[in-house]
Coordinates of C-alpha atoms in Angstrom, one line a residue:
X1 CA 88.1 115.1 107.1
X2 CA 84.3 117.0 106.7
X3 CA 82.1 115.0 104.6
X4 CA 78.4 115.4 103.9
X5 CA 75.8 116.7 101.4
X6 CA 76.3 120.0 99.8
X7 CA 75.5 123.1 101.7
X8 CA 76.1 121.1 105.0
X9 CA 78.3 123.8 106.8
X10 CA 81.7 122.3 105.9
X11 CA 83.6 124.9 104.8
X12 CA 81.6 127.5 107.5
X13 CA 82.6 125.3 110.4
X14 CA 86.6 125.6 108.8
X15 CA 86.2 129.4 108.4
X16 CA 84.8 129.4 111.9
X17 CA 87.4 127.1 113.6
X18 CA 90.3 129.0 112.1
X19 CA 88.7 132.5 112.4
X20 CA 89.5 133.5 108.7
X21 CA 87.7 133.2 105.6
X22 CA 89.5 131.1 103.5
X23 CA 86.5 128.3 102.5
X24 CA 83.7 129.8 99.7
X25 CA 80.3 129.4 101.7
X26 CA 76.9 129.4 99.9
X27 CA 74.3 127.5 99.0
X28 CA 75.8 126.5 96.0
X29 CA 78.0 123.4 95.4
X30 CA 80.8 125.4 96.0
X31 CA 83.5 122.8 97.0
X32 CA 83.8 120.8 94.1
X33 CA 87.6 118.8 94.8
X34 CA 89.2 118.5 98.1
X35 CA 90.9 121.1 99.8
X36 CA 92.8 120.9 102.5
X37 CA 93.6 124.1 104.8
X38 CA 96.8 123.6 107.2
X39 CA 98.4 126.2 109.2
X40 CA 102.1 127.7 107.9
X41 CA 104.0 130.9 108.2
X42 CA 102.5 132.9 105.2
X43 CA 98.9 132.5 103.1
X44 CA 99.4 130.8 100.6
X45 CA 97.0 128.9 97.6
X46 CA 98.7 125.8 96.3
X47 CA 97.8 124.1 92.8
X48 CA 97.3 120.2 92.8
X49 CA 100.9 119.3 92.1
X50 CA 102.1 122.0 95.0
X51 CA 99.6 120.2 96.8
X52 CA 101.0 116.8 96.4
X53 CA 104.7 117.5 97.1
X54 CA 103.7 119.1 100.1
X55 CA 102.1 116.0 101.2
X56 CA 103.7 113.4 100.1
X57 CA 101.6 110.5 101.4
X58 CA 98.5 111.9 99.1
X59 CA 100.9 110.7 95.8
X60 CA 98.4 107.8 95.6
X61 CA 95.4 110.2 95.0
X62 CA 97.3 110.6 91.3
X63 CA 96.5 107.5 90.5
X64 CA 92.3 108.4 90.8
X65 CA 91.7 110.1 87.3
X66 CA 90.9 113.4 87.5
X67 CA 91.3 113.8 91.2
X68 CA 94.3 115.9 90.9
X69 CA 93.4 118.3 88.4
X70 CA 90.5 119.2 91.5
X71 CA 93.1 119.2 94.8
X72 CA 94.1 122.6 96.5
X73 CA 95.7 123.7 99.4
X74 CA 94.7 127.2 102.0
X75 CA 98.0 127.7 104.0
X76 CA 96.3 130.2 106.7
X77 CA 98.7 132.0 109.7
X78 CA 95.8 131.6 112.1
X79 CA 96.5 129.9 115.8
X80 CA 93.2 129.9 116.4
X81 CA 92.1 126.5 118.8
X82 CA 94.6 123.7 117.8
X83 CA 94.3 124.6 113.9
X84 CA 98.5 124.6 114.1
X85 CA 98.1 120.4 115.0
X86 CA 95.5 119.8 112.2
X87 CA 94.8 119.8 108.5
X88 CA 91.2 119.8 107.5
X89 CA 90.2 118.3 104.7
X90 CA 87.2 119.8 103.1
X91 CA 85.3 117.2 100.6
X92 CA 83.3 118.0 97.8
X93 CA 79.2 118.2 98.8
X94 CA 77.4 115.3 98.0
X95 CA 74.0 114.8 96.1
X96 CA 72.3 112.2 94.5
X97 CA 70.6 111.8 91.4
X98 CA 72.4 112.8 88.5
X99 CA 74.8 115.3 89.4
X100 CA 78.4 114.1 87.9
X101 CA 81.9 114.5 89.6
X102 CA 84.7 114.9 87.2
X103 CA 86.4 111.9 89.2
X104 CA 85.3 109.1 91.0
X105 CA 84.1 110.8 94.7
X106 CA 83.0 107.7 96.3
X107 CA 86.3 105.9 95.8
X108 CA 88.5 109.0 96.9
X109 CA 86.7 109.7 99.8
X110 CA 87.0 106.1 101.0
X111 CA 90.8 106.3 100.6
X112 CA 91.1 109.3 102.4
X113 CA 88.9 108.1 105.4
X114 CA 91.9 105.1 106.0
X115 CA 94.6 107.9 106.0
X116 CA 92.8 110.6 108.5
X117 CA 92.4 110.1 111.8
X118 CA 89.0 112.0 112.3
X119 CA 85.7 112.1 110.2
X120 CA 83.1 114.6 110.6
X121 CA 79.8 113.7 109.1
X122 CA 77.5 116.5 108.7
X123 CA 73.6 116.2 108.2
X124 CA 72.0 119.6 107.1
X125 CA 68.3 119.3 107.9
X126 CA 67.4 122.1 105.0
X127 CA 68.9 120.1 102.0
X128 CA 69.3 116.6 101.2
X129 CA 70.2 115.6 105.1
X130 CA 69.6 111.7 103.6
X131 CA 71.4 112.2 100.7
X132 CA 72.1 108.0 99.8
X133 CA 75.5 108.5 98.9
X134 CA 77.2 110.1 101.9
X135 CA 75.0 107.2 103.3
X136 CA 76.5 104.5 101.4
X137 CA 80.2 106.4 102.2
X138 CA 79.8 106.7 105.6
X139 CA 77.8 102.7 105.8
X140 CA 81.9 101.9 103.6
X141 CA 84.4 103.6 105.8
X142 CA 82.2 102.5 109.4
X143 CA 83.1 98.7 108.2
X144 CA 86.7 99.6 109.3
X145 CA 87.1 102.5 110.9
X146 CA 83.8 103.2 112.6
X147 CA 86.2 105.1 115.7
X148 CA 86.7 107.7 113.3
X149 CA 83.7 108.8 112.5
X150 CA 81.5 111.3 114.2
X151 CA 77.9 112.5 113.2
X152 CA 76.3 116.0 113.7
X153 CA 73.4 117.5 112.7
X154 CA 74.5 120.9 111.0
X155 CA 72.9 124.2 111.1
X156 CA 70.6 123.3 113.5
X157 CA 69.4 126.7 114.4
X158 CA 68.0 126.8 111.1
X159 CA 65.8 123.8 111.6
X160 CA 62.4 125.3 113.3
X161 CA 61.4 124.7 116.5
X162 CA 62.2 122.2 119.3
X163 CA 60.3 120.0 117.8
X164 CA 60.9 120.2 114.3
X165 CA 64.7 119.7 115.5
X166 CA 64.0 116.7 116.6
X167 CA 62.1 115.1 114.2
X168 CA 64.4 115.7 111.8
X169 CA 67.2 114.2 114.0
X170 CA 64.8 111.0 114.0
X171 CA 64.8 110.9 110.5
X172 CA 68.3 110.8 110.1
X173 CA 69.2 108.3 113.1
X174 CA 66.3 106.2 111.6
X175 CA 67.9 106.5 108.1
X176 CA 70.9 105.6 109.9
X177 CA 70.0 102.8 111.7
X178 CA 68.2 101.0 108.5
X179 CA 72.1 100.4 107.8
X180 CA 73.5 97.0 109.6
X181 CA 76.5 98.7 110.2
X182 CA 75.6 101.9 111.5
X183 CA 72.7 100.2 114.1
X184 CA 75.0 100.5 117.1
X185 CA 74.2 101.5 121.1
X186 CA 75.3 104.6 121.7
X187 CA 74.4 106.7 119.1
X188 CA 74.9 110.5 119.0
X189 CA 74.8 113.2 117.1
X190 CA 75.0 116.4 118.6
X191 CA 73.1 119.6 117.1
X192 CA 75.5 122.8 115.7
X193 CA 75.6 125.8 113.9
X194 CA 77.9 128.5 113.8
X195 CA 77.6 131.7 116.1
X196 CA 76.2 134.3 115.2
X197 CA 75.7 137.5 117.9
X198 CA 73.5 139.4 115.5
X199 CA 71.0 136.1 115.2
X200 CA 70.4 134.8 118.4
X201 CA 69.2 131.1 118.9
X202 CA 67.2 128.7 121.7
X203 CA 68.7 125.9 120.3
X204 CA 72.0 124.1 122.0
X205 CA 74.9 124.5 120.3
X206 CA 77.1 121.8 120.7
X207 CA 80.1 123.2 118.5
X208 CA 82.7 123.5 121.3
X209 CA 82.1 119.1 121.6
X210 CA 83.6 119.4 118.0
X211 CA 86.7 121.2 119.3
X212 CA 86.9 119.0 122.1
X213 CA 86.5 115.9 120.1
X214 CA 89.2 117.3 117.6
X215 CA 91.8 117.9 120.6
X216 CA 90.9 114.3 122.1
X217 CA 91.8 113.4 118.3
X218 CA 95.1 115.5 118.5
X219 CA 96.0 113.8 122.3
X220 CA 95.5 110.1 121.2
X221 CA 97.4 110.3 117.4
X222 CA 100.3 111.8 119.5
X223 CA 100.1 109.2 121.9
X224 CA 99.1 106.5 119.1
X225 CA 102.4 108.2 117.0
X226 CA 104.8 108.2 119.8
X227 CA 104.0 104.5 120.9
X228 CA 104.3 103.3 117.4
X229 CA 107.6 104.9 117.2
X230 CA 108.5 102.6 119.9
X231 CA 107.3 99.3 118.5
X232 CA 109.4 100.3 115.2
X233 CA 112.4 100.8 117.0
X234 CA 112.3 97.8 118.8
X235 CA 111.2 95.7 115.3
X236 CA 114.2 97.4 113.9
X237 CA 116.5 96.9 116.6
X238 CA 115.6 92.9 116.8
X239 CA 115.5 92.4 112.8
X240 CA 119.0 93.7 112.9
X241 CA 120.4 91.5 115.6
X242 CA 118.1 88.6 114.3
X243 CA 120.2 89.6 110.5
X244 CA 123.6 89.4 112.1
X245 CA 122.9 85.9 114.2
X246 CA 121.8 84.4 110.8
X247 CA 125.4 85.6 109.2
X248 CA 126.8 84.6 112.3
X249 CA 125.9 81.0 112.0
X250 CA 126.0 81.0 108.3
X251 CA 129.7 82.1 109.1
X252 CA 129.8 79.1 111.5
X253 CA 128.4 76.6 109.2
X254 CA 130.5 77.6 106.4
X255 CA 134.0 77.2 108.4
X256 CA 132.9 73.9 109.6
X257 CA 131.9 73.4 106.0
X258 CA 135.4 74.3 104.9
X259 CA 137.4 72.1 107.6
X260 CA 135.3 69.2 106.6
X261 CA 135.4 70.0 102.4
X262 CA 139.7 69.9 103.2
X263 CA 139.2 66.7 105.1
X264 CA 137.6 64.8 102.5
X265 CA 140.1 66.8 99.7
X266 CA 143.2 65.1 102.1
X267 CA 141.1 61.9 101.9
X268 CA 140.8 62.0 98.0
X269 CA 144.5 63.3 97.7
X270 CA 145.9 60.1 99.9
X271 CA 144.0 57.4 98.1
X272 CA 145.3 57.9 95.1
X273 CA 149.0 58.5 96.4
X274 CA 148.4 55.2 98.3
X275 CA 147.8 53.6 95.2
X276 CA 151.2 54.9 93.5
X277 CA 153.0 53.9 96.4
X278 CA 151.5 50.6 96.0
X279 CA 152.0 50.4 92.6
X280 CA 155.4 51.3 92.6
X281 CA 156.6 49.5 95.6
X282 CA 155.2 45.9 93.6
X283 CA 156.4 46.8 90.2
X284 CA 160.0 48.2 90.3
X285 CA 162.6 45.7 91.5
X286 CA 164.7 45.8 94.4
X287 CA 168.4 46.4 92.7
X288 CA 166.5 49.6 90.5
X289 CA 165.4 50.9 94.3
X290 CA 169.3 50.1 95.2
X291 CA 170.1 52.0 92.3
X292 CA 168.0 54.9 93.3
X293 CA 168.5 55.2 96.4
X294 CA 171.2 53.2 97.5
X295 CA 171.3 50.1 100.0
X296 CA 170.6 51.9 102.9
X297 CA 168.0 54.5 101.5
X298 CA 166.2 51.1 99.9
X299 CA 166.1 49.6 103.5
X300 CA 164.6 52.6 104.9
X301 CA 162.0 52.8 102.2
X302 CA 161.7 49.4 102.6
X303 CA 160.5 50.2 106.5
X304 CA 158.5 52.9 105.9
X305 CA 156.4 51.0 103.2
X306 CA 156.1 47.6 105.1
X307 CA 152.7 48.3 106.2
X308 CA 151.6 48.7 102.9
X309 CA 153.6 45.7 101.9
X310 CA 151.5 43.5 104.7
X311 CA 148.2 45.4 103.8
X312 CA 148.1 44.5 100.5
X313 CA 149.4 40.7 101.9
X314 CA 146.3 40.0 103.1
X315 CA 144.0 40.7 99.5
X316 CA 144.0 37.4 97.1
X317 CA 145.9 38.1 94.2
X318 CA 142.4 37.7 92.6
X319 CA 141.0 40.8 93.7
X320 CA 143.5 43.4 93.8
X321 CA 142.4 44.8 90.4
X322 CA 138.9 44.9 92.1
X323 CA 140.1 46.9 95.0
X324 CA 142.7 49.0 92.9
X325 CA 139.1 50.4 91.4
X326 CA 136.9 50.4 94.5
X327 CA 140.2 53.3 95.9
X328 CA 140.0 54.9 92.7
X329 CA 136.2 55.3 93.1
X330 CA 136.3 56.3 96.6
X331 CA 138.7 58.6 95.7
X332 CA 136.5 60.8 93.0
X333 CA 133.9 60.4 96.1
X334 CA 135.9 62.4 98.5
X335 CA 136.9 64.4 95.6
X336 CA 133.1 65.3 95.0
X337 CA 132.1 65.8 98.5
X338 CA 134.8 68.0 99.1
X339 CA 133.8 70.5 96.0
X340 CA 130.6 69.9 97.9
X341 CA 131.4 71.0 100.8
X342 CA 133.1 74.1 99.8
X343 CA 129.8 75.6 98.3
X344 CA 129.0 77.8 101.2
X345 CA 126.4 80.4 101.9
X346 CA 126.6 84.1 101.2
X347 CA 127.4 85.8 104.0
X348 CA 127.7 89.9 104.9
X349 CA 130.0 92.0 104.2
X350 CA 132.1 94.0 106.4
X351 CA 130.6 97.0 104.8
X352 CA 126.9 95.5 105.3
X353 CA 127.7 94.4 108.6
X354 CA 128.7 97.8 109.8
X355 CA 125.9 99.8 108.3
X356 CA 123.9 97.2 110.2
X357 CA 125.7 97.9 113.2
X358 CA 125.6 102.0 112.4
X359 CA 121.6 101.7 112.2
X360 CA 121.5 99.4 115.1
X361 CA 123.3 102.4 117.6
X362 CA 121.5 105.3 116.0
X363 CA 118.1 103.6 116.5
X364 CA 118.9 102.6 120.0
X365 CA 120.9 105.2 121.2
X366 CA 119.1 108.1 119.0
X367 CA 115.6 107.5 118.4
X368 CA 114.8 105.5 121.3
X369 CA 116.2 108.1 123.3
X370 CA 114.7 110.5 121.4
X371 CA 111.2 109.1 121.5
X372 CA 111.5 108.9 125.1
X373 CA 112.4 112.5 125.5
X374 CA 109.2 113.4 123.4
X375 CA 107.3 111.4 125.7
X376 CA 108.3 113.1 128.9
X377 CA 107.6 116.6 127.4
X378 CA 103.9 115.6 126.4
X379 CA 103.1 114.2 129.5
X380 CA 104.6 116.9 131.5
X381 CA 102.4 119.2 129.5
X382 CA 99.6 117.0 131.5
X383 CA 101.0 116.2 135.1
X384 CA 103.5 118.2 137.5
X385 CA 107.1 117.1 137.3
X386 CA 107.0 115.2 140.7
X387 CA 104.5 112.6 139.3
X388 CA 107.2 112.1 136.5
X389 CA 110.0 111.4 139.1

């Protein structure tokens, strides 16, 4: 992004970087929204909307009134420098005093200096080079991003003489320094101007530090992109296996909460079928079991429920009732705790379990590997193939 008060050299230093006129120069305001020129296959103008469907992570300047009626975007074919790795992002000039934007400037440009990685400050020492608002801007985005920005003094050859130069620089980094934020050791700000053959010029032009600071720029978001491509993989990859341990003990919890909802549902079954054995083993009389089931069959049912018999024995006659009730209770408990236990958790499906699974390969065995193959080709753009081995 180039920032700074009007007629600053913003849209010059573009048409110079890319070798094409495609910015309006003058000394008029004559970038009143933000443009941004990118390099494509065919020149091209695009509208606002164009604009934002092109990049889709500007959709949030819609929401700044009037912004969008003022975007553009210059698709130029040049492959001048490393224009085909960067989209500029030319701002509208700043002044102070009454001059009204059609949107709120100060708010958009402090959104877009948290999405670029690069912010060029320029200071034209002919027009308002103190202009309080890019100030104030530039004092906004240096609370969090203070790496990003860079300052230069613009059209220096058009500042005098040696000394005039550098009085003016004074100025600024004075101005500058009033600003708690901006009062830092190492300040710089190199002097630039565009070339010009037919107009010759003692001063030091420091416009190829731009392009090296811009390439720097380029080197460091491909590192920065690549590396966080890494860390999401890996945050992916351990969210997903961190997913299917949680189904797999919820899986575990709810079989063990199964096994023990059908213990207590035997439990609450057996009480109450103990106490019809009981009751029917104390009530009927022997010759209507006889009856039933016959000498023999009575004798064996006789065996069989002699435990009972010498269970109930040994409760006085006065509390049978009483325990009768306390075995109907406990039976409803076991009942309860058994609908109890058979409330489990939700758990996966097989269908979620394998898309899990399918995003779990493709990360690991496709973007991972891809990433790393990425990797190799940079740096071999940057050391011999031995040092790789």
């Amino acid at each position: 992004m180039l920032m700074g008060n009007h007629s600053a050299g913003k849209s010059s230093f573009i048409n110079w970087y890319i070798e094409e006129h495609i910015q309006r120069t003058g000394v008029a305001i004559e970038t009143q929204g933000f443009a941004f020129i990118t390099s494509g296959r065919k020149r091209e103008s695009l509208t606002g909307d164009a604009t934002l469907h092109l990049y889709p992570h500007f959709k949030p300047l819609q929401t700044f009134e009037g912004v969008s009626e003022y975007l553009s975007t210059e698709i130029s074919t040049s492959r001048q420098k490393k224009f085909s790795l960067v989209t500029f992002v030319d701002t509208p000039g700043l002044v102070d005093g009454d001059m009204k934007y059609p949107f709120d400037v100060n708010r958009a440009l402090l959104w877009l200096g948290e999405l670029c990685d690069l912010a060029l400050v320029f200071f034209d020492p002919m027009g308002q080079a103190l202009c309080k608002r890019t100030l104030n801007i530039v004092e906004k985005i240096n609370e969090h991003h203070g790496d990003k920005l860079r300052f230069y003094l613009s059209k220096a050859d058009e500042a005098g003489g040696e000394s005039d130069r550098q009085r003016v620089l004074m100025q600024i980094v004075q101005e500058l320094c009033k600003r708690p934020g901006l009062n830092k050791c190492g300040f710089d700000m190199p002097t630039i101007y565009i070339p010009n053959p037919n107009k010759p010029s003692r001063c030091v032009n420091q416009i190829e530090e731009v392009c090296k600071t811009i390439e720097k720029t380029i080197t460091q978001t491909v590192q920065s992109t690549l590396n966080t491509l890494g860390r999401d993989c890996q945050k992916l990859t351990e969210t997903i296996e961190q997913k299917l341990q949680e189904d797999d003990e919820t899986i575990s919890s709810n079989r063990s909460a199964r096994a023990q909802g059908c213990m207590f549902g035997l439990l609450g079954l057996m009480v109450p079928l103990f106490l019809l054995a009981s009751a029917l083993f104390g009530t009927i009389p022997e010759e209507l079991w006889n009856a039933l089931l016959g000498k023999e069959g009575a004798e064996t049912l006789a065996v069989y429920l002699f435990p009972l018999h010498s269970l109930w024995s040994l409760i006085p006659a006065d509390y049978v009732v009483y325990v009768f009730v306390a075995l109907a209770i406990l039976s409803i408990v076991f009942v309860l705790l058994a609908q109890r236990c058979f409330r489990t958790r939700t758990t996966l499906s097989k269908k979620q379990r394998r898309y899990l699974l399918d995003r779990h390969v493709y990360v690991s065995e496709v973007v991972l590997q891809k990433k790393k193959r990425l990797y190799e080709e940079y740096l071999k753009q940057s050391v011999g193939e031995h040092d790789m081995s």
